[in-house]
CSV table of C-alpha atoms and ligand atoms in Angstrom, one decimal:
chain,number,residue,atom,x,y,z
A,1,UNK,CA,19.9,59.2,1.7
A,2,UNK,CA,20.7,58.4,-2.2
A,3,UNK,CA,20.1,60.4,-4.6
A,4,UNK,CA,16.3,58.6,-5.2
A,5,UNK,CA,15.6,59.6,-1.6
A,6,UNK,CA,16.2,56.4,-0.1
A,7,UNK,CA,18.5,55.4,2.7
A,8,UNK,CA,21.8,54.6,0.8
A,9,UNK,CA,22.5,50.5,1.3
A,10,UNK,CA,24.7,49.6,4.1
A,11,UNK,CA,28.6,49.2,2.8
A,12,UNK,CA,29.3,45.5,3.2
A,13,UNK,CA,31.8,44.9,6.0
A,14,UNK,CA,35.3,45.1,4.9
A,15,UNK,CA,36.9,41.9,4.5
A,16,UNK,CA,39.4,41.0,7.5
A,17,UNK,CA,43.2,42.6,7.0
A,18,UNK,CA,45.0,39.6,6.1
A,19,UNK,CA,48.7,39.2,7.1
A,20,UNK,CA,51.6,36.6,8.0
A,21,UNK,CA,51.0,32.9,6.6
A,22,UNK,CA,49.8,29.8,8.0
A,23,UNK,CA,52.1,26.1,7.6
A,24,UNK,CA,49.8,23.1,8.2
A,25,UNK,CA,51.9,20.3,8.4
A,26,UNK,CA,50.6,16.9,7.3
A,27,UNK,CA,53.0,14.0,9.4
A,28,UNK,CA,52.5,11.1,6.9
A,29,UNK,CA,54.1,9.3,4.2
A,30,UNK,CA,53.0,6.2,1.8
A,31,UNK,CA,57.1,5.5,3.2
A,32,UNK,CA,60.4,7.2,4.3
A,33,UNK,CA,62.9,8.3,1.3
A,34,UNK,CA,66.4,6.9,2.3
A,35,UNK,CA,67.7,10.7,2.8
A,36,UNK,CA,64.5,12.1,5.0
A,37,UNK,CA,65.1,13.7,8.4
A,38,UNK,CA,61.4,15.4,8.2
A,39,UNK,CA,58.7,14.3,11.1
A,40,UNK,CA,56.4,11.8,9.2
A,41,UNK,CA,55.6,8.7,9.6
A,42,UNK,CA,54.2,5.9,6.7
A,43,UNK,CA,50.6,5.8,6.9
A,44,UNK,CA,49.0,2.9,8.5
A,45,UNK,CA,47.5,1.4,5.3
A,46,UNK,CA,51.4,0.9,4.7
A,47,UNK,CA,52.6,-2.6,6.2
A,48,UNK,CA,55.5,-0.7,7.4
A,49,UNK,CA,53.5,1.5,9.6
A,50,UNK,CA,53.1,0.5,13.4
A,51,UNK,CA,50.7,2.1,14.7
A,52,UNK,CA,49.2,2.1,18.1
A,53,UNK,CA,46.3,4.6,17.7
A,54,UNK,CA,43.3,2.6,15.4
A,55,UNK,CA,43.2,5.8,12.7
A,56,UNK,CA,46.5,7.8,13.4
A,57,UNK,CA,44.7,10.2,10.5
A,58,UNK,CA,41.7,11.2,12.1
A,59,UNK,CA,43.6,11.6,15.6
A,60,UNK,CA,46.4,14.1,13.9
A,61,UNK,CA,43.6,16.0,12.2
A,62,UNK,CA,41.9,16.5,15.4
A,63,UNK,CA,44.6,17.8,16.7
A,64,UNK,CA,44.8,20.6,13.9
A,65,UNK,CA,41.1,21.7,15.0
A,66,UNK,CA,42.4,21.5,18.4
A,67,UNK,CA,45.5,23.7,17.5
A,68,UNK,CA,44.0,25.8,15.2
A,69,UNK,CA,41.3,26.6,17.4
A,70,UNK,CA,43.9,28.6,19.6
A,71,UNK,CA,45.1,30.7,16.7
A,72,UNK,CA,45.7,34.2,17.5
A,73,UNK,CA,42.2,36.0,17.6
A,74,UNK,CA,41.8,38.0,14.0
A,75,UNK,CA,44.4,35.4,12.3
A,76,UNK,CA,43.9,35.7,8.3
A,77,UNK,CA,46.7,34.5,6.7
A,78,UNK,CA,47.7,36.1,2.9
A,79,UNK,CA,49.6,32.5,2.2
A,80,UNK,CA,49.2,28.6,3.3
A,81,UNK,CA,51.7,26.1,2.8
A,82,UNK,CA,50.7,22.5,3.2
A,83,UNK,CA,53.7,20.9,3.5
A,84,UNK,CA,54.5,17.2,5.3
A,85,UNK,CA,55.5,14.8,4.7
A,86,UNK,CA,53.0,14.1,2.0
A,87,UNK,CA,50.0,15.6,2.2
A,88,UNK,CA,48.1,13.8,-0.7
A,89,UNK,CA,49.1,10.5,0.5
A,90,UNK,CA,46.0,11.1,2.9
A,91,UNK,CA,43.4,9.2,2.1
A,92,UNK,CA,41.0,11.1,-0.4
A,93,UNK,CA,38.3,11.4,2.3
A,94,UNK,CA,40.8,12.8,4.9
A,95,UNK,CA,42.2,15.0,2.2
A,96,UNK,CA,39.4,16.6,1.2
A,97,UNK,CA,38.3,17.2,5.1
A,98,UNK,CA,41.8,18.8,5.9
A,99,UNK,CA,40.7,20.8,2.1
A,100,UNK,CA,37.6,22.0,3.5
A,101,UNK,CA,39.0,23.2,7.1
A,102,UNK,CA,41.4,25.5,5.9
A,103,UNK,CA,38.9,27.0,3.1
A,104,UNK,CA,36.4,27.3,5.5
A,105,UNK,CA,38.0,29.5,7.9
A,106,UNK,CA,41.2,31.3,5.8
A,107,UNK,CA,40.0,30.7,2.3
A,108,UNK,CA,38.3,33.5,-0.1
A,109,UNK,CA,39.3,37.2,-0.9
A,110,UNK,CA,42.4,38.3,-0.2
A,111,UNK,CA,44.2,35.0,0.0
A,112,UNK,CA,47.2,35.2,-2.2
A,113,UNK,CA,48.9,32.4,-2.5
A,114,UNK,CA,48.2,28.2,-1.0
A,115,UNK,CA,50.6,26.2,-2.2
A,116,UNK,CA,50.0,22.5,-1.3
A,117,UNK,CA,53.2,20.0,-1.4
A,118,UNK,CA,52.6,16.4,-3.3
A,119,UNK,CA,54.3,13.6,-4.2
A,120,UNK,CA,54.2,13.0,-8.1
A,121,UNK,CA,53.1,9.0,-7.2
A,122,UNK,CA,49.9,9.8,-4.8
A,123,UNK,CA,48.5,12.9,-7.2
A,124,UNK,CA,45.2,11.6,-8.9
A,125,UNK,CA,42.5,14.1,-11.1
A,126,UNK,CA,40.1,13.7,-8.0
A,127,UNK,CA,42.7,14.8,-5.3
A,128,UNK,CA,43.5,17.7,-7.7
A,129,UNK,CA,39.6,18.9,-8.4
A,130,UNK,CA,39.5,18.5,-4.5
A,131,UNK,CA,42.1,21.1,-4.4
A,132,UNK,CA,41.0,23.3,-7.2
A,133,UNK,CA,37.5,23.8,-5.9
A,134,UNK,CA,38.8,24.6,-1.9
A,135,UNK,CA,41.4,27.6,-4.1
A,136,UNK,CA,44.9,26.0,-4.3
A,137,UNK,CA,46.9,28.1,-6.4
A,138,UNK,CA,50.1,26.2,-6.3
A,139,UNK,CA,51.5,22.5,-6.2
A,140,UNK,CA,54.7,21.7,-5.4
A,141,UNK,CA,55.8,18.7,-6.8
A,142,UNK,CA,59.1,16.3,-5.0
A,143,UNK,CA,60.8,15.3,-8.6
A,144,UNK,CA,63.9,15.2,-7.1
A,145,UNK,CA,65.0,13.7,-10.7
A,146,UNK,CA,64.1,12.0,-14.0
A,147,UNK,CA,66.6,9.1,-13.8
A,148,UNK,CA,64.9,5.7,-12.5
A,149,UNK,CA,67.7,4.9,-10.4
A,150,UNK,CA,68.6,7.6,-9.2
A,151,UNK,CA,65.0,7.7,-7.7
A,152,UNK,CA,65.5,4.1,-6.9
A,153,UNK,CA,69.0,4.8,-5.1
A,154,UNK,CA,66.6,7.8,-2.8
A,155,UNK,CA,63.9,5.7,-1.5
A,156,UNK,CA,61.3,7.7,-3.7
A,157,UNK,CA,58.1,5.8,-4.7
A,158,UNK,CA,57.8,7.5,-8.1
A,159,UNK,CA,58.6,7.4,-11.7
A,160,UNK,CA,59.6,9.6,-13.9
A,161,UNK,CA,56.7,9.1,-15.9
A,162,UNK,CA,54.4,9.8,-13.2
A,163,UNK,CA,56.2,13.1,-12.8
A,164,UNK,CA,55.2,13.8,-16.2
A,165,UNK,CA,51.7,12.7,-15.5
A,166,UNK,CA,51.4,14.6,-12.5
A,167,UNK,CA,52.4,18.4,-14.2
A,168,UNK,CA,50.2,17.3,-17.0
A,169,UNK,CA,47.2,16.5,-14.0
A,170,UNK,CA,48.0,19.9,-12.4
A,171,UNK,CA,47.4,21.5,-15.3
A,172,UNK,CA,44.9,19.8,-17.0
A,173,UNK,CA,42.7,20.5,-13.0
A,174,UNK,CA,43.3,24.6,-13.7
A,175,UNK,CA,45.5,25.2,-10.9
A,176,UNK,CA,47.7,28.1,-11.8
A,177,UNK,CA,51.3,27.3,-10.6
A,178,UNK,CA,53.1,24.8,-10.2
A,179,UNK,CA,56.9,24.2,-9.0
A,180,UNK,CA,59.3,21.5,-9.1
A,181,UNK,CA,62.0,20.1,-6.1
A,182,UNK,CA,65.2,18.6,-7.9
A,183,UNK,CA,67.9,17.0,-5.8
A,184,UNK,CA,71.7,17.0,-7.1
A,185,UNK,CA,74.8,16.1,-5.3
A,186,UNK,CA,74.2,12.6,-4.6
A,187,UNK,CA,76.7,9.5,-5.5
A,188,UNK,CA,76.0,6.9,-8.5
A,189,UNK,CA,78.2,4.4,-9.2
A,190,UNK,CA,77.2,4.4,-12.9
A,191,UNK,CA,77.4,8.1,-12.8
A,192,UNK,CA,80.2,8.1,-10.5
A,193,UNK,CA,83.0,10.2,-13.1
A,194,UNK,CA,82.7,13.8,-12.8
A,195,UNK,CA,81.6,14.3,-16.3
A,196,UNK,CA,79.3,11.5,-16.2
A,197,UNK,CA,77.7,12.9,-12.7
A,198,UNK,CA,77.2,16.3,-14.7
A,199,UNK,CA,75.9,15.2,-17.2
A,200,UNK,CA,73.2,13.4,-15.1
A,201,UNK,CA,72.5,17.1,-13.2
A,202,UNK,CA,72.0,18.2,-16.6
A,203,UNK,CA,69.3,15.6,-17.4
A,204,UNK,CA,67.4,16.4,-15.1
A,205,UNK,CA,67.7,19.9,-15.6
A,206,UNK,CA,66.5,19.5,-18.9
A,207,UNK,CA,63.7,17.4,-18.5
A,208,UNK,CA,62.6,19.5,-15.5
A,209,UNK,CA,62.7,22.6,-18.2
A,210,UNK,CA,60.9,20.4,-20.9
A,211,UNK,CA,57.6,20.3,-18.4
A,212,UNK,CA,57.8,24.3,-18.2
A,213,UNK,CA,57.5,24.5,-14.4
A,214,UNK,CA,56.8,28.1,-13.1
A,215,UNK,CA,59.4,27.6,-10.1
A,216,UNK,CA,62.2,25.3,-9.1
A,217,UNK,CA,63.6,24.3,-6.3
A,218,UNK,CA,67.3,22.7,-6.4
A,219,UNK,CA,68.7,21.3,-2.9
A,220,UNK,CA,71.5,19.4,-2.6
A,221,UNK,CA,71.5,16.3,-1.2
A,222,UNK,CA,72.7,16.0,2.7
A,223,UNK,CA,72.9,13.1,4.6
A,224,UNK,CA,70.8,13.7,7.7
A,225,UNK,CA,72.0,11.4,11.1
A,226,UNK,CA,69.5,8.4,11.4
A,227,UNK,CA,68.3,8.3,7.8
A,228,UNK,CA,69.3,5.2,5.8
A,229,UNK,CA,71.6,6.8,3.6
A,230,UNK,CA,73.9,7.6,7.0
A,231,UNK,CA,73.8,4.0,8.3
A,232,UNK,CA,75.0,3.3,4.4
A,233,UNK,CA,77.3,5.9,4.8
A,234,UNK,CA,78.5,4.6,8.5
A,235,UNK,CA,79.0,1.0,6.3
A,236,UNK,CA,81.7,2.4,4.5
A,237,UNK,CA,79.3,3.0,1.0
A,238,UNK,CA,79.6,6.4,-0.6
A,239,UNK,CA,76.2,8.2,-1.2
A,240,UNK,CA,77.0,11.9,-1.7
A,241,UNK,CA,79.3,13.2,-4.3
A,242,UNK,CA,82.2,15.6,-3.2
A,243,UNK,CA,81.6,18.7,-2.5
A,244,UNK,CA,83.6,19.9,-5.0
A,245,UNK,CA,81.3,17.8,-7.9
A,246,UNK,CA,78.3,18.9,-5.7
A,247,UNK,CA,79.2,22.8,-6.2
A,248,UNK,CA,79.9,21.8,-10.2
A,249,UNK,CA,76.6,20.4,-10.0
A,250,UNK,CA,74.6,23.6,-8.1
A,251,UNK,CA,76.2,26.0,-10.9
A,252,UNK,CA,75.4,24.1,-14.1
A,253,UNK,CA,72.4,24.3,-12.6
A,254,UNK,CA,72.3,28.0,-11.6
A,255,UNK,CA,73.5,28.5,-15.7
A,256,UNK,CA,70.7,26.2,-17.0
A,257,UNK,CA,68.0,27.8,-15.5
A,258,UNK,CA,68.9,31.1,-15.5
A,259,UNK,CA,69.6,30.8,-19.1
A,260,UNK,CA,65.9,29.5,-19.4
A,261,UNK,CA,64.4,32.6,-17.8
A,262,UNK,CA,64.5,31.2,-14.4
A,263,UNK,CA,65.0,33.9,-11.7
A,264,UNK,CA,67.6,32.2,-8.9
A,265,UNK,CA,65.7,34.6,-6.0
A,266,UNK,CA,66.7,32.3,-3.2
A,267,UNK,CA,70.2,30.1,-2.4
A,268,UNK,CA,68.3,27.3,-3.7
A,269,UNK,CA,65.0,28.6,-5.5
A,270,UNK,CA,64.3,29.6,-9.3
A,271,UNK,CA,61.4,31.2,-10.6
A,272,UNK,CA,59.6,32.5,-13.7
A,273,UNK,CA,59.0,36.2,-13.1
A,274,UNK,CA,56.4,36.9,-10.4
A,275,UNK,CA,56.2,33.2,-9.5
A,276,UNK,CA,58.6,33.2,-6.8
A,277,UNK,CA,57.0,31.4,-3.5
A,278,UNK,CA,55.3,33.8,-1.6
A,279,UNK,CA,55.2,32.0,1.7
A,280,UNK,CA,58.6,31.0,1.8
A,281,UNK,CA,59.6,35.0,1.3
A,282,UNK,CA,57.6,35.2,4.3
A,283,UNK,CA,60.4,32.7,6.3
A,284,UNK,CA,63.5,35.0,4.8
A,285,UNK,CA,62.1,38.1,5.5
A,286,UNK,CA,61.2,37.7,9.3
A,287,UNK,CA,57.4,37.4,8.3
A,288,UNK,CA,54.7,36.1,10.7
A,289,UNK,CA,53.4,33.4,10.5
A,290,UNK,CA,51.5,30.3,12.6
A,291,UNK,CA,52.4,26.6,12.1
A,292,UNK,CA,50.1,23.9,12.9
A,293,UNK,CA,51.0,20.3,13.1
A,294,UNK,CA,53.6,17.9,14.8
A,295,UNK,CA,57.4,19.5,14.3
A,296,UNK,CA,55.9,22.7,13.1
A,297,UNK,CA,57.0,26.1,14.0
A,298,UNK,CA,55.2,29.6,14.3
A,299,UNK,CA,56.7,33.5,14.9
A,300,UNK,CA,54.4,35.8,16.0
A,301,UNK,CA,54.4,38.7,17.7
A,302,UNK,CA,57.8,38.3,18.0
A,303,UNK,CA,57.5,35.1,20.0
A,304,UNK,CA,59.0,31.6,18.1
A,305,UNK,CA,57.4,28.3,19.2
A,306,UNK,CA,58.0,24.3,17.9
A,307,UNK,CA,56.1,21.8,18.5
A,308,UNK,CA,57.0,18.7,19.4
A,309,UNK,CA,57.5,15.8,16.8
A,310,UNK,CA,55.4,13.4,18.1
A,311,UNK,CA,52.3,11.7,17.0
A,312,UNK,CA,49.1,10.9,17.5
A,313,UNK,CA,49.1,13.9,19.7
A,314,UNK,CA,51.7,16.6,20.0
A,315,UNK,CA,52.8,19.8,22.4
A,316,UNK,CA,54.2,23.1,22.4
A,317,UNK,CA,58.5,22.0,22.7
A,318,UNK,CA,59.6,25.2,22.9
A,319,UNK,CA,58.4,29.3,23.1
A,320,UNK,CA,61.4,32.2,23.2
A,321,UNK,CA,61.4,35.2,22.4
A,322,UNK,CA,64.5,36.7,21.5
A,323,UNK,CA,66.2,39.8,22.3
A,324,UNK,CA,65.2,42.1,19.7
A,325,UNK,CA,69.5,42.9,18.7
A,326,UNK,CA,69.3,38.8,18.2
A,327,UNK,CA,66.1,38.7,16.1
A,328,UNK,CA,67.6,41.0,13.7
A,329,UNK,CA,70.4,39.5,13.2
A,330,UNK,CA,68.6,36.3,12.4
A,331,UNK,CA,66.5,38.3,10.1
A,332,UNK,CA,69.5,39.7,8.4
A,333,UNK,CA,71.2,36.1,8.0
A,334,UNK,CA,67.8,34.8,6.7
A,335,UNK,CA,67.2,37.8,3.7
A,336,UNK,CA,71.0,37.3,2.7
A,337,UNK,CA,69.3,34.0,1.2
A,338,UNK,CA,67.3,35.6,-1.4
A,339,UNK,CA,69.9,36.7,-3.8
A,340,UNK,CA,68.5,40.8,-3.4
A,341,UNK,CA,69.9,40.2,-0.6
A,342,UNK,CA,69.0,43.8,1.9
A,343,UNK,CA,68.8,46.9,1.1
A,344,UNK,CA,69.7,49.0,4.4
A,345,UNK,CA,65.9,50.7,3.9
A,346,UNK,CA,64.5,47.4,4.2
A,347,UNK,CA,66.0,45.9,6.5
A,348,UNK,CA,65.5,48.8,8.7
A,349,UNK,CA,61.6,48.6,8.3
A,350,UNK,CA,61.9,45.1,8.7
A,351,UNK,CA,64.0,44.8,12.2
A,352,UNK,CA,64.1,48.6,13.5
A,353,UNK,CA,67.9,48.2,13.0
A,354,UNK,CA,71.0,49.0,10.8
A,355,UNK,CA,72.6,45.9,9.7
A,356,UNK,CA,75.7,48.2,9.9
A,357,UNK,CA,75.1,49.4,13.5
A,358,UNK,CA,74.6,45.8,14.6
A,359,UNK,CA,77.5,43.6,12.1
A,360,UNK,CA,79.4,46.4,10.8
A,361,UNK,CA,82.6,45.2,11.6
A,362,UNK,CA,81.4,41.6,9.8
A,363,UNK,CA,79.9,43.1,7.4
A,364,UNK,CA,83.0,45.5,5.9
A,365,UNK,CA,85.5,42.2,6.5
A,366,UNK,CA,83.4,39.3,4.8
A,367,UNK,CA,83.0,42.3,1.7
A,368,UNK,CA,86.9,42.4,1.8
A,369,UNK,CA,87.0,39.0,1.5
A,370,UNK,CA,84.9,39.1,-1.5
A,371,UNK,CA,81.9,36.8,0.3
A,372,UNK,CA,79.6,40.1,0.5
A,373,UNK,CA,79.0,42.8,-1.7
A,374,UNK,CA,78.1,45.8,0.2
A,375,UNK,CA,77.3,49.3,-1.3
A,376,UNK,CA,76.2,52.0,0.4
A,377,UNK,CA,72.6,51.1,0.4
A,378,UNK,CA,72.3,47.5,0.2
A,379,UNK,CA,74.1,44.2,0.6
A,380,UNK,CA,73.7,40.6,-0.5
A,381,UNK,CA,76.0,37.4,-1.0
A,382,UNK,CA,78.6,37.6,-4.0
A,383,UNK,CA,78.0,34.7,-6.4
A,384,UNK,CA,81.0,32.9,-5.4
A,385,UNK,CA,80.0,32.5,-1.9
A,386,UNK,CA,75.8,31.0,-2.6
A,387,UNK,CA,77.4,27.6,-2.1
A,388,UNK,CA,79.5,28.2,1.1
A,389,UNK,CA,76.5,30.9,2.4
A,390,UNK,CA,76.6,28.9,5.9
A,391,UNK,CA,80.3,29.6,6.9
A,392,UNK,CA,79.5,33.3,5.9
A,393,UNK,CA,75.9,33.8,7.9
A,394,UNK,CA,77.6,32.0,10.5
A,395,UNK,CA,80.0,35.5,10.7
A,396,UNK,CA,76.4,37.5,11.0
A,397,UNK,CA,74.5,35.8,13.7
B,401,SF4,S1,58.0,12.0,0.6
B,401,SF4,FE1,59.1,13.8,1.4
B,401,SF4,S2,58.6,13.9,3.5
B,401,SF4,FE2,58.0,11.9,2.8
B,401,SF4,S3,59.7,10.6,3.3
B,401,SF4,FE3,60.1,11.3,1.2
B,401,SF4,S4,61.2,13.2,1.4
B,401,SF4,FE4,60.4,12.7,3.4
């Protein structure tokens, strides 16, 4: 009873715990980049596409109902990435259906973070009030650069202008965040002297910074077997720039942005403070999550599954679990990303281990070697070593 004699109102129900993060991952493209190794295909209004089911689209979105439908009971996800391929090249009806889904059943309270990937050249005010009104808090936009040919020279269907256009959309439709991909270490031949190449990088550092992105992603350019660029390359044609120009090229642009007020948090991630990706920290810090899709992955109670790349339908490719030792170690390789690297607190929450009881041994040698710095409490990647990171988490796994 309240204090007017009257029964005191039932406490509404408590909103679900959420935890963990859900990938949704969308399998088309208006067409394939000359570098891409993702799982999309072009979309069937595209005369390159050849497809054999009538509406590839609505059969791949069944599929996510079907898929998502066998989510683990309770599943609330704090994050959602939308990620492809392209996601807004779906057709605006299909868009806004896909929209709808996921706000129906893991939007409201307690959602921190959905992050939806676009292209700069399929963005339009309408997709973007689609994705405003269903609670997307963050676009991530495929720049990759601000030179024309450069874009050319990639496959990439946009402009810089429409770059441009497409912060000044995302802004102008209220969503809070929005980040930036940038690609260096590629070959041009009218950029093919060292000083010229950095110069370029620096470009398009600079007219990244001049749109005032909250994060940025820098990744450099790898030639992936079966892409375009690798026949080119098989042809004799050179398409990547040494490796010595590409680590040049990843430092000036470490320097640019952090002299900007760009946090480098991740081997190849930059954010304004408290903008890093929340999601993505999920990945390097052995987070749960579910991934729905073609080629998508989930971790989940300790259990990692793919699916199979394949379209109009798709199935489970592969479930393990690993031995918990294993896991840990793949954890520890994974948090040596983000430039915090571990503390040995941390970790131990994280994994139930010590990173010294189970690559002690690797851990003091790589630190004598000046790869790791290691104190008593923590450990993460020296500087020197962000660019060669794989040979030393190869020591760790
Ligand atoms: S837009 Fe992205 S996913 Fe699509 S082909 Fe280009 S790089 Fe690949």
């Amino acid at each position: 009873m309240n204090v007017h004699g009257q029964p005191s109102p039932t406490p509404p129900p408590a909103p679900p715990p959420r935890s963990g993060g859900l990938y949704v991952h969308v399998p088309f493209c208006v067409r394939k980049c000359a570098y891409c190794a993702f799982f999309s295909r072009p979309l069937p209004s595209c005369p390159a596409a050849a497809a054999p089911d009538p509406d590839p689209v609505a059969a791949w979105f069944r599929g996510i109902v079907r898929e998502a439908d066998g989510a683990p009971a309770g599943f609330m996800p704090a994050t959602v990435f939308v990620g492809g391929g392209t996601p807004t090249a779906l057709p605006d009806a299909a868009f806004a259906h896909l929209l709808d889904f996921i706000s129906s059943r893991w939007g409201g309270a307690g959602l921190v973070e959905w992050t939806v990937e676009a292209n700069p050249g399929t963005l339009s005010p309408e997709k973007l009030r689609r994705m405003r009104a269903a609670g997307v808090t963050r676009l991530s936009l495929g720049a990759q650069s601000f030179s024309p040919g450069t874009l050319a020279a990639l496959g990439r269907i946009h402009t810089p202008g429409q770059v441009r256009d497409a912060v000044a959309m995302v802004r102008d439709a209220g969503i809070p965040e929005v980040s930036l991909d940038l690609m260096y270490g590629w070959h041009s031949p009218a950029a093919a002297a060292p000083h010229a190449a950095l110069d370029a990088v620096r470009a398009d550092a600079d007219a990244a910074l001049a749109l005032a992105p909250d994060h940025l992603s820098a990744y450099c350019l790898e030639i992936e077997p079966g892409t375009p660029l690798d026949a080119l390359r098989a042809a004799g044609r050179r398409v990547a720039a040494p490796p010595s120009l590409q680590r040049r090229a990843y430092d000036l642009l470490r320097a640019r942005l952090a002299a900007t007020g760009y946090r480098h948090y991740e081997l190849s991630n930059f954010a304004l403070p408290g903008r890093e990706c929340r999601h993505n920290l999920l990945y390097w810090t052995g987070g749960a999550y579910i991934g729905l899709g073609p080629a998508a992955h989930s971790h989940w109670d300790g259990e990692r599954r793919g699916n199979t790349p394949t379209l109009p339908t798709w199935t489970v490719e592969f479930r393990e679990t690993l031995p918990p030792r294993l896991k840990a170690c793949e954890t520890l390789v994974m948090g040596l990303r983000r430039t915090d690297g571990w503390t040995r607190d941390a970790f131990r929450d994280a994994t139930g281990f010590d990173y010294l009881d189970l690559r002690g041994a690797e851990i003091a040698r790589l630190a004598a070697e000046g790869l790791l710095l290691s104190t008593p409490g923590s450990i993460r990647l020296a500087p020197s070593a962000y660019f060669v990171s794989d040979t030393v988490f190869a020591e760790l796994v």
